[in-house]
XYZ file of C-alpha atoms in Angstrom:
514
model
C 23.398 -13.172 35.397
C 20.843 -15.324 33.590
C 17.129 -14.759 34.071
C 16.520 -17.946 36.131
C 19.070 -16.780 38.714
C 17.399 -13.435 39.427
C 15.773 -13.190 42.867
C 11.996 -13.290 43.007
C 10.327 -9.961 43.672
C 7.821 -9.020 46.352
C 5.045 -6.433 46.349
C 7.422 -4.042 48.130
C 9.671 -4.005 45.064
C 7.127 -2.470 42.693
C 3.560 -1.216 42.453
C 1.144 -3.968 41.388
C -0.595 -3.572 38.039
C -4.392 -3.616 37.852
C -6.055 -6.763 36.520
C -8.448 -4.707 34.385
C -7.824 -1.602 32.288
C -9.495 0.135 29.361
C -7.895 1.414 26.202
C -8.660 4.865 24.857
C -11.325 3.199 22.684
C -12.900 1.489 25.702
C -11.580 -2.051 25.188
C -10.953 -4.011 28.396
C -7.777 -6.057 28.898
C -5.608 -7.416 31.713
C -2.348 -5.405 31.936
C -0.897 -7.713 34.610
C -0.868 -10.593 32.112
C 2.303 -11.443 30.187
C 0.274 -11.589 26.977
C -1.891 -8.658 25.892
C -4.098 -10.006 23.123
C -7.201 -8.068 22.172
C -8.923 -6.272 19.310
C -8.935 -2.471 19.572
C -10.923 -0.902 16.781
C -9.465 -2.147 13.492
C -6.156 -3.016 15.160
C -5.181 -6.435 16.435
C -3.023 -5.943 19.557
C -0.779 -8.909 20.373
C 2.027 -8.058 22.811
C 3.829 -11.031 24.340
C 6.065 -9.762 27.152
C 7.323 -13.253 27.975
C 9.373 -13.341 24.747
C 11.516 -10.439 26.018
C 13.997 -12.573 27.959
C 16.721 -9.909 27.945
C 15.278 -7.913 30.867
C 14.674 -8.624 34.546
C 11.205 -9.290 36.014
C 11.235 -5.816 37.550
C 12.035 -4.257 34.153
C 9.281 -6.297 32.522
C 6.830 -5.111 35.166
C 7.834 -1.473 34.627
C 7.622 -1.899 30.843
C 4.025 -3.054 31.227
C 3.322 -0.001 33.372
C 4.687 2.356 30.722
C 2.823 0.670 27.864
C -0.358 0.617 29.966
C -0.241 4.419 29.985
C 0.086 4.449 26.179
C -2.741 1.909 25.784
C -5.035 4.072 27.900
C -4.143 7.403 26.311
C -2.935 6.923 22.730
C -3.698 4.841 19.648
C -3.180 1.063 19.454
C -0.848 1.635 16.488
C 1.453 3.744 18.674
C 1.353 1.078 21.402
C 2.257 -1.724 18.978
C 5.100 0.303 17.460
C 6.484 1.168 20.907
C 6.538 -2.478 21.962
C 8.405 -3.430 18.759
C 11.025 -0.700 19.327
C 11.573 -1.800 22.931
C 12.072 -5.412 21.812
C 14.732 -4.278 19.338
C 16.336 -2.039 21.972
C 16.590 -4.732 24.650
C 17.778 -7.376 22.192
C 20.633 -5.149 20.988
C 21.767 -4.307 24.528
C 21.814 -7.982 25.456
C 23.818 -8.797 22.303
C 26.412 -6.188 23.286
C 27.109 -7.326 26.855
C 25.326 -10.661 27.354
C 23.694 -9.480 30.603
C 20.037 -9.368 31.524
C 19.086 -5.696 31.812
C 18.030 -4.437 35.245
C 18.255 -0.705 34.551
C 18.750 1.485 31.494
C 21.826 3.655 31.992
C 23.442 6.357 29.903
C 26.208 3.957 28.793
C 23.511 1.629 27.407
C 22.041 4.472 25.364
C 25.473 5.545 24.104
C 26.246 1.987 22.966
C 22.821 1.553 21.351
C 23.193 4.829 19.474
C 26.589 3.743 18.172
C 25.146 0.447 16.922
C 22.441 2.178 14.890
C 24.459 4.477 12.648
C 23.250 7.841 11.393
C 20.409 6.552 9.190
C 18.757 4.605 12.024
C 19.494 7.002 14.861
C 15.798 7.829 14.934
C 15.205 4.385 16.521
C 16.743 5.799 19.712
C 14.661 8.940 19.318
C 11.532 6.817 19.241
C 12.553 4.864 22.366
C 13.591 8.122 24.096
C 9.992 9.347 24.308
C 8.934 6.127 26.012
C 11.900 6.220 28.409
C 11.063 9.793 29.451
C 7.476 8.735 30.063
C 8.850 5.757 32.030
C 10.780 8.134 34.293
C 7.791 10.492 34.524
C 5.622 7.658 35.855
C 8.277 7.057 38.529
C 8.657 3.412 37.595
C 11.964 1.697 38.402
C 14.303 0.737 35.550
C 15.634 3.987 34.075
C 18.537 5.812 35.732
C 18.627 9.580 36.160
C 21.844 9.798 34.129
C 20.041 8.113 31.205
C 17.367 10.838 31.211
C 20.059 13.526 31.520
C 21.859 12.039 28.515
C 18.680 11.950 26.409
C 17.993 15.595 27.269
C 21.488 16.657 26.247
C 21.675 15.145 22.742
C 20.113 15.965 19.396
C 19.105 12.913 17.363
C 18.542 12.634 13.623
C 14.909 12.135 12.718
C 13.375 9.415 10.599
C 14.485 10.138 7.000
C 11.447 11.464 5.121
C 10.635 10.970 1.490
C 13.720 9.039 0.356
C 11.656 6.465 -1.569
C 9.684 9.240 -3.303
C 12.655 11.483 -4.086
C 14.636 8.604 -5.607
C 11.640 6.914 -7.322
C 12.723 3.716 -5.566
C 11.519 0.761 -7.721
C 10.441 -1.254 -4.660
C 9.190 1.341 -2.175
C 8.618 4.509 -4.186
C 5.742 5.625 -6.435
C 4.763 3.528 -9.440
C 5.640 4.856 -12.870
C 2.816 5.611 -15.296
C 3.668 2.449 -17.235
C 3.560 0.318 -14.064
C 0.280 1.857 -12.932
C -1.356 1.332 -16.324
C -0.162 -2.268 -16.298
C -1.798 -2.775 -12.893
C -5.048 -1.241 -14.162
C -5.131 -3.524 -17.201
C -4.194 -6.664 -15.263
C -6.803 -5.948 -12.583
C -9.582 -5.458 -15.142
C -8.443 -8.544 -17.032
C -8.405 -10.732 -13.893
C -11.905 -9.598 -12.933
C -13.190 -10.224 -16.462
C -11.812 -13.786 -16.274
C -13.472 -14.169 -12.826
C -10.161 -14.691 -11.097
C -11.109 -11.989 -8.575
C -14.275 -11.492 -6.566
C -16.155 -8.216 -6.918
C -15.124 -7.270 -3.368
C -11.424 -7.789 -4.116
C -11.725 -5.953 -7.430
C -13.341 -2.907 -5.804
C -10.940 -2.855 -2.852
C -7.980 -2.827 -5.247
C -9.501 -0.074 -7.385
C -10.316 2.095 -4.371
C -6.751 1.724 -3.159
C -5.374 2.825 -6.545
C -7.865 5.694 -6.919
C -7.918 7.101 -3.392
C -4.628 5.932 -1.835
C -6.000 5.740 1.701
C -4.502 3.670 4.528
C -5.609 0.025 4.968
C -7.177 0.805 8.333
C -9.476 3.344 6.685
C -10.839 0.651 4.369
C -11.193 -1.643 7.401
C -13.468 0.942 9.085
C -15.728 1.406 6.029
C -19.410 0.431 6.288
C -22.023 0.000 3.566
C -23.697 3.218 4.758
C -20.577 5.104 3.640
C -21.465 4.577 -0.037
C -23.605 7.587 -0.980
C -25.291 8.865 -4.134
C -26.409 12.362 -5.066
C -28.946 12.761 -7.891
C -29.103 16.014 -9.794
C -30.451 16.796 -13.274
C -30.876 13.097 -14.170
C -27.228 12.453 -13.279
C -25.868 10.540 -10.319
C -22.731 11.375 -8.381
C -21.193 8.614 -6.299
C -19.501 9.489 -3.017
C -17.495 7.350 -0.625
C -17.327 8.653 2.932
C -13.849 7.688 4.190
C -13.247 7.451 7.972
C -10.212 9.500 8.939
C -7.178 7.902 10.593
C -4.046 8.981 12.499
C -5.702 12.153 13.802
C -4.453 12.576 17.369
C -7.172 12.191 19.993
C -9.961 11.123 17.633
C -11.923 7.892 17.976
C -12.584 5.466 15.076
C -15.288 6.693 12.680
C -15.619 10.012 14.492
C -14.697 12.100 11.442
C -14.825 11.540 7.686
C -13.627 12.810 4.324
C -15.901 12.525 1.295
C -14.337 11.328 -1.948
C -16.033 11.406 -5.361
C -15.848 8.188 -7.410
C -15.899 7.616 -11.157
C -19.369 6.591 -12.393
C -18.147 3.119 -13.401
C -16.600 2.264 -10.022
C -19.301 4.146 -8.104
C -22.154 2.182 -9.699
C -20.367 -1.121 -9.072
C -19.624 -0.165 -5.454
C -23.238 0.805 -4.800
C -24.535 -2.517 -6.162
C -21.888 -4.378 -4.167
C -22.819 -2.558 -0.940
C -26.451 -3.645 -1.392
C -25.273 -7.258 -1.746
C -23.243 -7.002 1.470
C -26.201 -5.402 3.265
C -28.424 -8.304 2.258
C -25.775 -10.766 3.460
C -25.896 -9.310 6.984
C -29.620 -8.689 7.426
C -29.895 -11.708 9.736
C -26.632 -11.051 11.574
C -26.920 -7.356 12.494
C -29.804 -5.343 13.915
C -29.057 -2.636 11.359
C -27.535 -4.092 8.150
C -26.561 -0.546 7.092
C -23.810 -0.885 9.720
C -22.321 -3.923 7.984
C -18.642 -3.591 7.019
C -18.077 -2.766 3.370
C -15.239 -5.299 3.198
C -16.305 -7.860 5.805
C -14.487 -10.693 7.429
C -15.916 -14.159 6.861
C -18.759 -14.783 9.283
C -17.323 -16.276 12.436
C -17.988 -16.626 16.138
C -15.128 -14.370 17.279
C -15.686 -11.311 19.468
C -15.582 -7.848 17.912
C -15.395 -4.354 19.366
C -18.783 -2.612 19.710
C -20.073 -1.180 16.405
C -17.305 -2.949 14.467
C -18.860 -6.393 14.189
C -17.406 -8.461 11.322
C -14.910 -5.728 10.374
C -11.449 -6.841 9.293
C -8.389 -5.340 10.935
C -6.154 -2.920 9.072
C -3.454 -5.618 9.033
C -5.831 -8.052 7.326
C -6.817 -5.462 4.718
C -3.131 -4.834 3.957
C -2.493 -8.570 3.586
C -5.582 -8.924 1.400
C -4.402 -6.145 -0.910
C -0.988 -7.777 -1.319
C -2.625 -11.134 -2.104
C -4.900 -9.545 -4.740
C -2.048 -7.912 -6.627
C 0.226 -10.929 -6.205
C -2.235 -12.878 -8.380
C -1.740 -10.401 -11.214
C 2.041 -10.919 -11.504
C 2.563 -7.556 -13.215
C 6.181 -6.911 -14.153
C 8.048 -3.636 -13.799
C 9.780 -2.212 -16.846
C 12.467 -0.936 -14.463
C 13.425 -4.248 -12.843
C 12.008 -6.988 -15.060
C 10.574 -8.528 -11.868
C 7.007 -8.700 -10.504
C 6.055 -5.377 -8.963
C 6.583 -5.076 -5.223
C 3.149 -4.144 -3.889
C 2.305 -2.289 -0.692
C -0.565 0.094 0.144
C 2.013 2.795 0.911
C 3.235 2.763 -2.695
C -0.251 3.658 -3.922
C -0.356 6.599 -1.476
C 3.027 7.760 -2.733
C 1.872 7.420 -6.335
C -1.237 9.504 -5.655
C 0.836 12.264 -4.072
C 3.457 12.225 -6.825
C 0.891 12.347 -9.633
C -0.981 15.190 -7.922
C 2.264 17.187 -7.697
C 3.054 16.441 -11.364
C -0.338 17.909 -12.281
C 0.609 21.152 -10.567
C -1.286 20.813 -7.285
C 0.254 22.411 -4.207
C 0.923 21.101 -0.743
C -2.538 21.940 0.627
C -4.313 19.920 -2.067
C -1.912 16.979 -1.704
C -2.365 16.989 2.097
C -6.135 16.901 1.571
C -5.913 14.007 -0.899
C -3.702 11.978 1.447
C -5.770 12.885 4.532
C -2.899 14.649 6.308
C -3.779 17.058 9.109
C -1.060 19.492 7.987
C 1.457 19.950 5.164
C 4.705 19.179 7.013
C 5.161 15.779 5.336
C 3.916 16.515 1.805
C 6.764 18.752 0.630
C 8.523 15.674 -0.724
C 5.919 15.201 -3.466
C 6.299 18.777 -4.701
C 10.097 18.518 -4.737
C 10.291 14.947 -6.039
C 12.504 14.256 -9.038
C 10.223 14.216 -12.115
C 9.558 10.815 -13.623
C 11.936 10.018 -16.476
C 9.567 10.521 -19.399
C 11.714 12.895 -21.398
C 13.261 10.306 -23.678
C 12.029 7.007 -25.070
C 13.571 6.317 -28.461
C 13.541 3.138 -30.515
C 16.615 1.689 -28.804
C 15.190 2.280 -25.333
C 11.774 0.881 -26.322
C 13.400 -2.318 -27.601
C 15.456 -2.580 -24.407
C 12.515 -2.039 -22.032
C 9.947 -4.112 -23.937
C 10.973 -7.568 -22.609
C 10.981 -6.208 -19.053
C 7.564 -4.532 -19.214
C 5.777 -7.498 -20.864
C 3.125 -5.045 -22.106
C 2.040 -7.214 -25.062
C -0.368 -9.848 -23.745
C -1.782 -11.195 -27.033
C -0.316 -13.799 -29.388
C 1.631 -13.769 -32.670
C -0.141 -15.518 -35.565
C 2.561 -17.370 -37.498
C 0.833 -17.474 -40.868
C 0.071 -15.325 -43.858
C -2.596 -12.807 -42.842
C -4.365 -13.360 -46.166
C -4.888 -17.039 -45.372
C -6.456 -16.895 -41.924
C -8.765 -15.038 -39.637
C -12.111 -13.452 -40.313
C -11.960 -10.384 -42.578
C -14.457 -8.573 -40.361
C -12.142 -8.933 -37.370
C -8.997 -7.725 -39.148
C -7.441 -4.619 -37.635
C -6.071 -1.975 -39.989
C -3.989 1.076 -39.140
C -3.580 3.149 -42.327
C -3.118 6.338 -40.313
C 0.019 4.786 -38.814
C 1.296 2.523 -41.598
C 0.134 4.337 -44.773
C -1.176 1.007 -46.101
C -4.138 -1.357 -45.702
C -2.231 -4.450 -44.629
C -3.782 -5.606 -41.318
C -1.590 -5.483 -38.227
C -3.612 -8.351 -36.765
C -7.116 -9.396 -35.850
C -9.354 -9.377 -32.816
C -9.786 -12.716 -31.081
C -12.994 -11.425 -29.580
C -14.541 -10.935 -33.033
C -16.545 -8.031 -31.760
C -16.670 -4.272 -31.357
C -15.074 -3.175 -28.069
C -15.265 0.574 -28.432
C -11.557 1.216 -27.876
C -9.315 2.949 -30.394
C -7.595 0.447 -32.677
C -4.782 -0.348 -32.958
C -3.519 1.619 -29.914
C -5.648 -0.322 -27.435
C -5.112 -3.619 -29.274
C -1.411 -4.125 -28.592
C -1.990 -4.273 -24.832
C -5.150 -6.414 -25.107
C -4.975 -10.178 -24.461
C -7.503 -10.773 -27.288
C -5.191 -9.294 -29.914
C -3.705 -11.613 -32.559
C -0.724 -9.822 -34.099
C 0.098 -10.944 -37.647
C 3.668 -12.103 -38.056
C 3.983 -10.152 -41.324
C 2.015 -7.138 -40.138
C 3.505 -3.631 -40.458
C 4.336 -3.370 -36.755
C 7.588 -1.495 -37.298
C 5.671 1.246 -39.087
C 3.294 1.519 -36.124
C 6.273 1.750 -33.761
C 7.964 4.430 -35.877
C 4.763 6.479 -35.973
C 4.190 6.300 -32.205
C 7.786 7.264 -31.444
C 7.660 10.191 -33.870
C 4.338 11.367 -32.441
C 5.740 11.147 -28.924
C 8.718 13.276 -29.909
C 6.433 15.851 -31.551
C 4.269 16.123 -28.437
C 7.313 16.421 -26.184
C 8.247 19.639 -27.984
C 4.863 21.338 -28.040
C 2.863 19.998 -25.059
C 3.061 18.715 -21.506
C 5.442 15.731 -21.268
C 2.690 13.766 -19.493
C 0.540 14.016 -22.629
C 3.460 12.859 -24.743
C 3.967 9.836 -22.470
C 0.355 8.679 -22.551
C 1.078 5.874 -25.047
C 4.380 4.730 -23.523
C 3.075 1.315 -22.510
C 1.650 0.807 -26.007
C 5.058 1.738 -27.473
C 6.664 -0.977 -25.340
C 3.994 -3.475 -26.408
C 4.558 -2.733 -30.114
C 8.329 -2.965 -29.608
C 7.815 -6.360 -27.987
C 5.764 -7.542 -30.990
C 8.485 -6.313 -33.351
C 11.100 -8.264 -31.388
C 9.024 -11.452 -31.217
C 8.250 -11.328 -34.946
C 11.952 -10.922 -35.721
C 12.785 -13.897 -33.506
C 10.170 -16.080 -35.198
C 11.385 -15.148 -38.690
C 15.019 -15.741 -37.690
C 14.164 -19.175 -36.319
C 12.226 -19.997 -39.474
C 15.190 -19.022 -41.706
C 17.595 -21.092 -39.619
C 15.408 -24.154 -40.062
C 14.961 -23.577 -43.751
C 11.388 -22.339 -43.422
């Protein structure tokens, strides 16, 4: 039976829905409408029931009744996720039998379970909770045998920690080399004014603190705090908690200490944002730390001009997409998501010896049931990087961002800017020169090979530098923590890349009779 052929329903067929309801956060909406579209805290709720053509009008009415209960009692994130799972559920049932659904029966659940396979069986588990609530509300559309079936089976849960345990190159934690590359590219882009200060700070906070996008969406300028003691300043960011059952937005916080460099920048930035909103808000201290562009749209009370969590997530992806940082594991631009930074924070904390309680605190978990994966994660493969591996990984990592100077080092450059490395090469032949022609304060030549201002001499002793770094890494692997030994891994790849490029240039020159 197609939808247009179903008989129209009367008020006797089902209980009418109210025209006005309030979410747990106090947002009003019309549950009888086919399109629920409203802003609830930092979530944008957009549920279009009319696109679910695979169910009868009665089923659609009951579905609204079930989701109304969730809207009134639980978080908007849970509501949005439930709607998405129901859409998938109804679409699959329609694909199996081609009939518009008028009631969920046990045979429907058996067929849906079979279509999912073991790894996705948790999809049914997610829907099961909603279906039991459906039956508990005494709404038509779910048969008693369906509830009996759900009560009689044991379903596999959502697989936890697979991306972390396998160090998945697209969904798992970043390696130390990848993370350092992101740091360098972010600083470089800000220095070249390719990023605004707001974008730069948002990206750094995500890398440092690993909080969820919605937590950054809830931040206000008043959450940037300073503590002065003994002529020193400590910078604190008060992070609103998220995903705590039964709590309202900005009802509880966690304080996180910031590095002095980022803290000072964030404080100055917050003052700029406060000044921007002094004519738009009664109290500019309540301005969002990462605001939306000024517009005439309606906002929830006390969240004027705040972005949604979805917008913050999209903004983060756009920021890092500009950097085009490559992975040494795939040779492709890094796949960026806020979740990967959370997973990296947890993995690095475990590698430093912290236990489950500390990791749960860092990631703002209420308990430790989901943090075991970081403690048991397979250690990052830092045990072996020899010359052959460095040469193989170098083109993928693209760690060298300077240029090769194809001339005799004695004929060009400014002597004062020449960079020597006698401790590595046992000679005073320069490895290159600094295109900045200034003192940067970083240790040469280690910091130079990954700096875009570095001019590497074609005839410089780069192979000697590479040999030294590899030997030093091997020495440290024997006597210290492997993480200390791996601290210069990205530099090793950069030097290996210079060695390869110099060889290619010399080979091309010989072939052309140069």
